Amino acid sequence: CSIVGGGGDERLPCTHWTMSSGRSEGSRDRTAEALERNSCTEDVPVVERRNRSGIISEPLSKSLKRSRTLSQYTAACPTNTNGHAHHNGEAKSHPAKPQPPPQPQPTVSALAAAKLDRTLEQVLEGQNGLLHFAQAAELLKRAGMEHMLLDSGSGASDLEGASAVDSVGGVADFPYGVGGGFPFNPGLFIMTPAGVFLADSALHMAGLAEYPAQSELASAINSGKKKRKRCGMCPPCRRRINCETCSSCRNRKTGHQICKFRKCEELKKKPSAALEVRAQWGDRDDIEGHRVS
DNA sequence: AAAAACGTACGA
DNA sequence: TCGTACGTTTTT
C-alpha cells in the first residue's frame, strides 16, 4: 500500500492537523487517493491519517485494543493459572490488579474490601459497565466466592470433556481454573456479542449489589440510552482508514457517522438481535453455538 | 427503504 | 471541552 508512506512505523505528524490547518482541498488527486485507500484494508500498517475535516482515520481506540477474546486472554496470560489477569493496557490502567501485592496485611478484610471496591469501580466504570470475563472471574475470586465455583473435580472435567475448541478459543483453554479447566459456574455470566457480563446473581452473592446491575445495562442498551460499542474484531472494525468516498465520510460533519466500510458488523444489527442473553449456561453441549464470534 | 440530519453518549 | 460516532428522527 503506497499510501502509508513507506515504513509501517512512519506516522504522519499529528500535531497541528486541525480542521482549518489541514492540507488544502487540492493537495492531491482525491479519486486516486480514495482508490488507494479502498484497496488497502486491514493489513495496512498503523498510520494516522486525517480527512479534510481534520478527523483522524485513527487506529482502533485504546478501549478496543484492550478488548480480548477468551483465546487472547490465554495468549496474553499463558502462565496465569491463578486468575490474575494482567494484560496489556489493563496492567497500566489498573495498578492495583497486575500482581497480588505481597503487602503486609494489617486489616486484611478492610483492605481487601476497599481494594475490591476500587477495582470493581474501575472496571465497571472505566469499561463502560462491561466486565471482561477474566476480570469478572478475578473479582469473584477476590470476593472470596469459592462457593460459587464449581466443584473442581466434576465441573472442570465436564467441560474439559466437552472438547470446546474453535477459532475463537475454547472454554478449556481459558486460563482460569485448575488444569486449564473452567471452574466457574457458567450461570454467573451472561454472554453477549458485546462482551461477557457478570450476572446480577453473582453480584448479589458477592455482596456487591450496589454496583450497577448488568441487567440494567442490558435494558439500557435495549432502551437506546446506552450506546453499544464496536466489537473490534470484525473486518470493518479492523479497518483503520476511512474510505473518504462513502456518504458517511463525505457527510461527516452533519452525518456524524463512521465510514461505511468501518461500521461494525455487530452494530449494524438491531440491538435486540445482538443482545443474546444467556442467563443460564445449562446446556454445555451448546456452548459452541453460543460463543461470541 | 435509504440517505441525511440531528441529539447526545462517551472517551480523551 | 471537544471530537467521534451510535441511535433516532426526518427527509428524499
mmCIF file of C-alpha atoms (C1' of nucleotides) in Angstrom:
data_model
loop_
_atom_site.group_PDB
_atom_site.id
_atom_site.type_symbol
_atom_site.label_atom_id
_atom_site.label_comp_id
_atom_site.label_asym_id
_atom_site.label_seq_id
_atom_site.Cartn_x
_atom_site.Cartn_y
_atom_site.Cartn_z
ATOM 1 C CA CYS A 1 0.000 0.000 0.000
ATOM 2 C CA SER A 2 1.686 3.090 -1.133
ATOM 3 C CA ILE A 3 -0.488 5.463 0.783
ATOM 4 C CA VAL A 4 1.071 4.655 4.059
ATOM 5 C CA GLY A 5 4.149 6.457 3.001
ATOM 6 C CA GLY A 6 6.690 3.767 3.435
ATOM 7 C CA GLY A 7 7.561 2.022 6.609
ATOM 8 C CA GLY A 8 4.932 0.820 8.951
ATOM 9 C CA ASP A 9 6.251 2.893 11.775
ATOM 10 C CA GLU A 10 6.233 6.055 9.836
ATOM 11 C CA ARG A 11 3.384 8.171 11.025
ATOM 12 C CA LEU A 12 2.182 11.428 9.770
ATOM 13 C CA PRO A 13 2.773 14.165 12.259
ATOM 14 C CA CYS A 14 -0.335 14.516 14.258
ATOM 15 C CA THR A 15 0.240 17.957 15.566
ATOM 16 C CA HIS A 16 -1.321 20.988 14.012
ATOM 17 C CA TRP A 17 -3.595 18.988 11.846
ATOM 18 C CA THR A 18 -6.622 20.883 12.835
ATOM 19 C CA MET A 19 -9.712 21.305 10.818
ATOM 20 C CA SER A 20 -8.510 24.532 9.381
ATOM 21 C CA SER A 21 -4.848 23.870 9.148
ATOM 22 C CA GLY A 22 -5.049 20.615 7.304
ATOM 23 C CA ARG A 23 -3.894 20.291 3.814
ATOM 24 C CA SER A 24 -5.845 22.136 1.213
ATOM 25 C CA GLU A 25 -8.521 20.596 -0.898
ATOM 26 C CA GLY A 26 -6.491 20.141 -3.971
ATOM 27 C CA SER A 27 -3.334 18.847 -2.465
ATOM 28 C CA ARG A 28 -3.748 15.508 -4.080
ATOM 29 C CA ASP A 29 -5.841 13.739 -6.563
ATOM 30 C CA ARG A 30 -8.766 12.732 -4.487
ATOM 31 C CA THR A 31 -10.036 9.933 -6.631
ATOM 32 C CA ALA A 32 -6.676 8.275 -6.825
ATOM 33 C CA GLU A 33 -6.253 8.556 -3.135
ATOM 34 C CA ALA A 34 -9.640 7.091 -2.488
ATOM 35 C CA LEU A 35 -8.906 4.188 -4.741
ATOM 36 C CA GLU A 36 -5.708 3.518 -2.972
ATOM 37 C CA ARG A 37 -7.397 3.603 0.348
ATOM 38 C CA ASN A 38 -10.071 1.286 -0.774
ATOM 39 C CA SER A 39 -7.537 -1.160 -1.999
ATOM 40 C CA CYS A 40 -5.777 -1.233 1.320
ATOM 41 C CA THR A 41 -7.763 -2.768 4.029
ATOM 42 C CA GLU A 42 -6.958 -4.467 7.277
ATOM 43 C CA ASP A 43 -3.363 -5.123 6.554
ATOM 44 C CA VAL A 44 -2.409 -1.510 6.386
ATOM 45 C CA PRO A 45 0.321 -0.652 8.851
ATOM 46 C CA VAL A 46 -0.636 1.704 11.562
ATOM 47 C CA VAL A 47 -0.584 5.122 10.056
ATOM 48 C CA GLU A 48 -2.558 8.046 11.215
ATOM 49 C CA ARG A 49 -4.410 9.941 8.575
ATOM 50 C CA ARG A 50 -6.896 12.665 8.646
ATOM 51 C CA ASN A 51 -9.526 13.609 6.230
ATOM 52 C CA ARG A 52 -10.289 17.057 5.058
ATOM 53 C CA SER A 53 -12.374 17.748 8.070
ATOM 54 C CA GLY A 54 -9.465 17.017 10.324
ATOM 55 C CA ILE A 55 -10.973 13.795 11.519
ATOM 56 C CA ILE A 56 -8.430 11.145 12.157
ATOM 57 C CA SER A 57 -8.746 7.879 10.394
ATOM 58 C CA GLU A 58 -7.372 6.545 13.516
ATOM 59 C CA PRO A 59 -6.281 3.118 14.602
ATOM 60 C CA LEU A 60 -8.620 1.281 16.847
ATOM 61 C CA SER A 61 -9.267 3.063 20.046
ATOM 62 C CA LYS A 62 -7.418 2.019 23.111
ATOM 63 C CA SER A 63 -10.529 0.562 24.571
ATOM 64 C CA LEU A 64 -10.896 -1.639 21.554
ATOM 65 C CA LYS A 65 -7.313 -2.639 21.757
ATOM 66 C CA ARG A 66 -7.972 -3.763 25.262
ATOM 67 C CA SER A 67 -10.767 -5.979 24.146
ATOM 68 C CA ARG A 68 -9.829 -9.601 24.109
ATOM 69 C CA THR A 69 -11.358 -12.824 23.136
ATOM 70 C CA LEU A 70 -11.075 -15.718 25.501
ATOM 71 C CA SER A 71 -8.281 -17.209 23.481
ATOM 72 C CA GLN A 72 -6.493 -13.904 23.545
ATOM 73 C CA TYR A 73 -6.651 -13.947 27.289
ATOM 74 C CA THR A 74 -4.987 -17.280 27.096
ATOM 75 C CA ALA A 75 -2.323 -15.995 24.791
ATOM 76 C CA ALA A 76 -1.736 -12.925 26.909
ATOM 77 C CA CYS A 77 -1.590 -14.792 30.187
ATOM 78 C CA PRO A 78 -0.210 -18.179 29.344
ATOM 79 C CA THR A 79 1.044 -18.870 32.795
ATOM 80 C CA ASN A 80 -1.599 -17.147 34.780
ATOM 81 C CA THR A 81 -3.428 -20.050 36.202
ATOM 82 C CA ASN A 82 -4.105 -18.259 39.419
ATOM 83 C CA GLY A 83 -6.579 -15.948 37.770
ATOM 84 C CA HIS A 84 -4.694 -12.705 37.802
ATOM 85 C CA ALA A 85 -5.457 -11.048 34.572
ATOM 86 C CA HIS A 86 -2.880 -8.529 33.665
ATOM 87 C CA HIS A 87 -2.849 -7.913 30.014
ATOM 88 C CA ASN A 88 -1.530 -5.017 28.027
ATOM 89 C CA GLY A 89 -3.262 -1.775 28.863
ATOM 90 C CA GLU A 90 -5.053 -3.242 31.777
ATOM 91 C CA ALA A 91 -1.900 -3.561 33.734
ATOM 92 C CA LYS A 92 -1.119 0.070 33.247
ATOM 93 C CA SER A 93 -4.512 1.470 33.908
ATOM 94 C CA HIS A 94 -5.205 -0.709 36.889
ATOM 95 C CA PRO A 95 -2.124 -0.692 39.005
ATOM 96 C CA ALA A 96 -3.921 -2.488 41.758
ATOM 97 C CA LYS A 97 -4.578 -5.520 39.646
ATOM 98 C CA PRO A 98 -1.478 -6.862 37.983
ATOM 99 C CA GLN A 99 0.273 -8.589 40.776
ATOM 100 C CA PRO A 100 -1.252 -9.657 44.002
ATOM 101 C CA PRO A 101 0.731 -7.227 46.074
ATOM 102 C CA PRO A 102 2.550 -9.184 48.719
ATOM 103 C CA GLN A 103 1.722 -6.397 51.031
ATOM 104 C CA PRO A 104 1.627 -6.824 54.758
ATOM 105 C CA GLN A 105 -1.905 -7.225 55.890
ATOM 106 C CA PRO A 106 -2.773 -5.156 58.907
ATOM 107 C CA THR A 107 -6.510 -5.081 58.500
ATOM 108 C CA VAL A 108 -6.890 -7.686 55.923
ATOM 109 C CA SER A 109 -10.600 -7.684 55.430
ATOM 110 C CA ALA A 110 -10.890 -3.924 55.344
ATOM 111 C CA LEU A 111 -8.083 -3.532 52.899
ATOM 112 C CA ALA A 112 -9.367 -6.278 50.726
ATOM 113 C CA ALA A 113 -12.835 -4.801 50.690
ATOM 114 C CA ALA A 114 -11.556 -1.355 49.827
ATOM 115 C CA LYS A 115 -9.353 -2.720 47.145
ATOM 116 C CA LEU A 116 -12.146 -4.776 45.689
ATOM 117 C CA ASP A 117 -14.362 -1.740 45.693
ATOM 118 C CA ARG A 118 -11.803 0.283 43.823
ATOM 119 C CA THR A 119 -11.174 -2.449 41.341
ATOM 120 C CA LEU A 120 -14.808 -3.016 40.671
ATOM 121 C CA GLU A 121 -15.393 0.647 40.264
ATOM 122 C CA GLN A 122 -12.564 0.946 37.826
ATOM 123 C CA VAL A 123 -13.716 -1.985 35.824
ATOM 124 C CA LEU A 124 -17.377 -1.176 35.831
ATOM 125 C CA GLU A 125 -16.967 2.484 35.088
ATOM 126 C CA GLY A 126 -13.797 2.512 33.112
ATOM 127 C CA GLN A 127 -15.029 -0.115 30.761
ATOM 128 C CA ASN A 128 -18.456 1.226 30.315
ATOM 129 C CA GLY A 129 -20.070 -1.263 32.592
ATOM 130 C CA LEU A 130 -18.868 -4.281 30.771
ATOM 131 C CA LEU A 131 -16.941 -6.856 32.622
ATOM 132 C CA HIS A 132 -14.451 -8.835 30.743
ATOM 133 C CA PHE A 133 -14.780 -12.442 31.551
ATOM 134 C CA ALA A 134 -11.350 -12.665 33.071
ATOM 135 C CA GLN A 135 -11.934 -9.598 35.159
ATOM 136 C CA ALA A 136 -15.238 -10.870 36.407
ATOM 137 C CA ALA A 137 -13.644 -14.128 37.315
ATOM 138 C CA GLU A 138 -10.897 -12.342 39.123
ATOM 139 C CA LEU A 139 -13.323 -10.208 41.059
ATOM 140 C CA LEU A 140 -15.305 -13.194 42.118
ATOM 141 C CA LYS A 141 -12.207 -14.852 43.356
ATOM 142 C CA ARG A 142 -11.188 -11.783 45.275
ATOM 143 C CA ALA A 143 -14.577 -11.584 46.821
ATOM 144 C CA GLY A 144 -13.917 -14.962 48.273
ATOM 145 C CA MET A 145 -16.728 -16.582 46.435
ATOM 146 C CA GLU A 146 -15.387 -20.066 46.469
ATOM 147 C CA HIS A 147 -18.882 -21.287 46.988
ATOM 148 C CA MET A 148 -19.706 -20.020 43.546
ATOM 149 C CA LEU A 149 -17.086 -22.098 41.953
ATOM 150 C CA LEU A 150 -17.915 -25.419 40.566
ATOM 151 C CA ASP A 151 -16.532 -28.433 42.193
ATOM 152 C CA SER A 152 -13.112 -28.673 40.678
ATOM 153 C CA GLY A 153 -13.430 -32.357 40.205
ATOM 154 C CA SER A 154 -16.695 -32.597 38.405
ATOM 155 C CA GLY A 155 -17.139 -29.219 36.841
ATOM 156 C CA ALA A 156 -13.765 -28.791 35.288
ATOM 157 C CA SER A 157 -13.586 -32.256 33.991
ATOM 158 C CA ASP A 158 -17.011 -31.986 32.487
ATOM 159 C CA LEU A 159 -16.009 -29.018 30.476
ATOM 160 C CA GLU A 160 -12.727 -30.403 29.505
ATOM 161 C CA GLY A 161 -14.600 -33.310 28.106
ATOM 162 C CA ALA A 162 -16.674 -31.008 26.034
ATOM 163 C CA SER A 163 -13.743 -30.517 23.690
ATOM 164 C CA ALA A 164 -14.611 -26.918 23.365
ATOM 165 C CA VAL A 165 -12.153 -25.653 20.844
ATOM 166 C CA ASP A 166 -12.806 -23.384 17.970
ATOM 167 C CA SER A 167 -11.350 -20.412 16.211
ATOM 168 C CA VAL A 168 -12.200 -18.011 18.953
ATOM 169 C CA GLY A 169 -10.988 -20.004 21.839
ATOM 170 C CA GLY A 170 -12.425 -22.787 23.796
ATOM 171 C CA VAL A 171 -13.617 -22.919 27.308
ATOM 172 C CA ALA A 172 -10.977 -25.439 28.088
ATOM 173 C CA ASP A 173 -8.184 -23.093 27.189
ATOM 174 C CA PHE A 174 -9.394 -20.395 29.462
ATOM 175 C CA PRO A 175 -6.564 -19.659 31.862
ATOM 176 C CA TYR A 176 -8.656 -19.551 34.965
ATOM 177 C CA GLY A 177 -9.004 -22.628 36.977
ATOM 178 C CA VAL A 178 -7.159 -25.715 37.795
ATOM 179 C CA GLY A 179 -5.539 -27.515 34.943
ATOM 180 C CA GLY A 180 -6.984 -25.265 32.309
ATOM 181 C CA GLY A 181 -10.495 -26.235 33.246
ATOM 182 C CA PHE A 182 -13.391 -23.913 33.750
ATOM 183 C CA PRO A 183 -14.017 -23.643 37.452
ATOM 184 C CA PHE A 184 -16.711 -21.005 37.406
ATOM 185 C CA ASN A 185 -20.353 -21.628 37.290
ATOM 186 C CA PRO A 186 -21.342 -20.575 33.803
ATOM 187 C CA GLY A 187 -24.663 -19.376 35.091
ATOM 188 C CA LEU A 188 -22.886 -16.470 36.695
ATOM 189 C CA PHE A 189 -22.167 -14.936 33.354
ATOM 190 C CA ILE A 190 -24.190 -13.522 30.541
ATOM 191 C CA MET A 191 -22.716 -13.857 27.120
ATOM 192 C CA THR A 192 -23.364 -11.187 24.526
ATOM 193 C CA PRO A 193 -21.569 -10.159 21.396
ATOM 194 C CA ALA A 194 -20.589 -7.013 23.230
ATOM 195 C CA GLY A 195 -18.881 -8.883 25.990
ATOM 196 C CA VAL A 196 -19.343 -11.128 28.941
ATOM 197 C CA PHE A 197 -21.438 -9.729 31.726
ATOM 198 C CA LEU A 198 -21.420 -10.690 35.329
ATOM 199 C CA ALA A 199 -24.870 -11.816 36.232
ATOM 200 C CA ASP A 200 -26.826 -9.952 38.856
ATOM 201 C CA SER A 201 -26.983 -13.010 40.994
ATOM 202 C CA ALA A 202 -23.228 -13.112 41.180
ATOM 203 C CA LEU A 203 -23.067 -9.519 42.317
ATOM 204 C CA HIS A 204 -25.661 -10.122 44.963
ATOM 205 C CA MET A 205 -23.958 -13.222 46.198
ATOM 206 C CA ALA A 206 -20.749 -11.272 46.459
ATOM 207 C CA GLY A 207 -22.487 -8.557 48.394
ATOM 208 C CA LEU A 208 -21.833 -6.158 45.568
ATOM 209 C CA ALA A 209 -25.379 -5.430 44.640
ATOM 210 C CA GLU A 210 -24.811 -1.730 44.910
ATOM 211 C CA TYR A 211 -22.804 -1.792 41.744
ATOM 212 C CA PRO A 212 -24.710 -1.243 38.539
ATOM 213 C CA ALA A 213 -26.612 -4.363 37.761
ATOM 214 C CA GLN A 214 -25.781 -5.951 34.475
ATOM 215 C CA SER A 215 -29.448 -6.328 33.680
ATOM 216 C CA GLU A 216 -29.713 -2.585 33.913
ATOM 217 C CA LEU A 217 -27.009 -2.319 31.332
ATOM 218 C CA ALA A 218 -28.833 -4.720 29.095
ATOM 219 C CA SER A 219 -32.077 -2.834 29.448
ATOM 220 C CA ALA A 220 -30.261 0.435 28.907
ATOM 221 C CA ILE A 221 -28.865 -0.890 25.691
ATOM 222 C CA ASN A 222 -32.264 -2.072 24.623
ATOM 223 C CA SER A 223 -33.851 1.216 25.511
ATOM 224 C CA GLY A 224 -31.269 3.037 23.492
ATOM 225 C CA LYS A 225 -29.809 5.028 26.320
ATOM 226 C CA LYS A 226 -26.637 3.086 26.344
ATOM 227 C CA LYS A 227 -24.516 3.159 23.284
ATOM 228 C CA ARG A 228 -23.167 -0.082 22.053
ATOM 229 C CA LYS A 229 -19.539 -0.364 21.198
ATOM 230 C CA ARG A 230 -17.703 -1.699 18.250
ATOM 231 C CA CYS A 231 -16.753 -5.304 18.572
ATOM 232 C CA GLY A 232 -13.222 -4.508 17.438
ATOM 233 C CA MET A 233 -12.799 -7.834 15.736
ATOM 234 C CA CYS A 234 -14.899 -7.793 12.601
ATOM 235 C CA PRO A 235 -13.214 -6.724 9.363
ATOM 236 C CA PRO A 236 -14.799 -3.274 9.349
ATOM 237 C CA CYS A 237 -13.645 -2.682 12.895
ATOM 238 C CA ARG A 238 -10.162 -3.771 11.991
ATOM 239 C CA ARG A 239 -10.034 -1.399 9.128
ATOM 240 C CA ARG A 240 -8.113 1.648 10.170
ATOM 241 C CA ILE A 241 -8.656 4.151 7.492
ATOM 242 C CA ASN A 242 -11.682 5.912 6.216
ATOM 243 C CA CYS A 243 -12.517 5.483 2.588
ATOM 244 C CA GLU A 244 -13.188 9.182 2.244
ATOM 245 C CA THR A 245 -15.628 8.450 -0.510
ATOM 246 C CA CYS A 246 -18.677 6.932 1.088
ATOM 247 C CA SER A 247 -21.597 9.066 2.120
ATOM 248 C CA SER A 248 -20.602 8.888 5.750
ATOM 249 C CA CYS A 249 -17.126 10.146 5.023
ATOM 250 C CA ARG A 250 -18.285 12.808 2.676
ATOM 251 C CA ASN A 251 -21.007 13.907 5.002
ATOM 252 C CA ARG A 252 -19.185 13.530 8.262
ATOM 253 C CA LYS A 253 -19.860 16.966 9.644
ATOM 254 C CA THR A 254 -23.582 16.576 9.579
ATOM 255 C CA GLY A 255 -23.868 12.845 9.364
ATOM 256 C CA HIS A 256 -21.874 12.058 12.454
ATOM 257 C CA GLN A 257 -21.349 8.563 11.155
ATOM 258 C CA ILE A 258 -18.297 6.413 10.852
ATOM 259 C CA CYS A 259 -17.102 5.418 7.418
ATOM 260 C CA LYS A 260 -19.412 2.829 5.975
ATOM 261 C CA PHE A 261 -16.513 0.490 5.418
ATOM 262 C CA ARG A 262 -15.622 0.749 9.072
ATOM 263 C CA LYS A 263 -19.064 0.297 10.519
ATOM 264 C CA CYS A 264 -19.003 -2.578 12.920
ATOM 265 C CA GLU A 265 -20.898 -5.624 11.780
ATOM 266 C CA GLU A 266 -22.406 -6.063 15.203
ATOM 267 C CA LEU A 267 -23.626 -2.511 15.338
ATOM 268 C CA LYS A 268 -25.372 -2.962 12.053
ATOM 269 C CA LYS A 269 -27.607 -5.468 13.717
ATOM 270 C CA LYS A 270 -30.550 -4.475 15.794
ATOM 271 C CA PRO A 271 -29.668 -4.278 19.473
ATOM 272 C CA SER A 272 -32.365 -6.766 20.341
ATOM 273 C CA ALA A 273 -30.881 -9.263 17.934
ATOM 274 C CA ALA A 274 -27.362 -8.633 19.054
ATOM 275 C CA LEU A 275 -28.047 -8.857 22.735
ATOM 276 C CA GLU A 276 -28.107 -12.545 23.218
ATOM 277 C CA VAL A 277 -28.603 -13.123 26.861
ATOM 278 C CA ARG A 278 -27.736 -16.437 28.267
ATOM 279 C CA ALA A 279 -28.964 -16.361 31.801
ATOM 280 C CA GLN A 280 -28.161 -19.963 32.237
ATOM 281 C CA TRP A 281 -25.441 -21.917 30.605
ATOM 282 C CA GLY A 282 -27.046 -25.164 31.376
ATOM 283 C CA ASP A 283 -26.591 -26.967 28.108
ATOM 284 C CA ARG A 284 -22.872 -27.291 27.838
ATOM 285 C CA ASP A 285 -23.176 -29.185 24.609
ATOM 286 C CA ASP A 286 -24.481 -25.979 23.165
ATOM 287 C CA ILE A 287 -21.639 -23.787 24.300
ATOM 288 C CA GLU A 288 -20.018 -23.779 20.912
ATOM 289 C CA GLY A 289 -23.031 -22.447 19.195
ATOM 290 C CA HIS A 290 -23.370 -19.500 21.518
ATOM 291 C CA ARG A 291 -19.847 -18.394 21.955
ATOM 292 C CA VAL A 292 -19.141 -14.836 20.936
ATOM 293 C CA SER A 293 -17.944 -14.920 17.409
ATOM 294 C "C1'" DA B 1 -36.162 1.889 2.095
ATOM 295 C "C1'" DA B 2 -32.193 4.523 2.038
ATOM 296 C "C1'" DA B 3 -29.913 8.657 2.986
ATOM 297 C "C1'" DA B 4 -29.321 12.706 5.545
ATOM 298 C "C1'" DA B 5 -29.643 15.280 9.649
ATOM 299 C "C1'" DC B 6 -29.741 15.586 14.361
ATOM 300 C "C1'" DG B 7 -29.173 14.652 19.506
ATOM 301 C "C1'" DT B 8 -26.131 13.133 22.550
ATOM 302 C "C1'" DA B 9 -23.235 9.301 24.974
ATOM 303 C "C1'" DC B 10 -18.658 8.514 25.572
ATOM 304 C "C1'" DG B 11 -13.691 8.965 25.891
ATOM 305 C "C1'" DA B 12 -9.578 11.794 25.804
ATOM 306 C "C1'" DT C 1 -14.321 20.939 26.376
ATOM 307 C "C1'" DC C 2 -14.098 18.779 22.136
ATOM 308 C "C1'" DG C 3 -14.127 15.035 18.660
ATOM 309 C "C1'" DT C 4 -16.075 10.721 17.385
ATOM 310 C "C1'" DA C 5 -19.714 8.041 16.293
ATOM 311 C "C1'" DC C 6 -24.248 5.425 17.945
ATOM 312 C "C1'" DG C 7 -29.082 5.758 17.817
ATOM 313 C "C1'" DT C 8 -33.108 8.197 16.400
ATOM 314 C "C1'" DT C 9 -35.762 11.156 13.545
ATOM 315 C "C1'" DT C 10 -36.607 13.414 9.328
ATOM 316 C "C1'" DT C 11 -36.236 13.800 4.502
ATOM 317 C "C1'" DT C 12 -35.842 12.052 -0.121
#
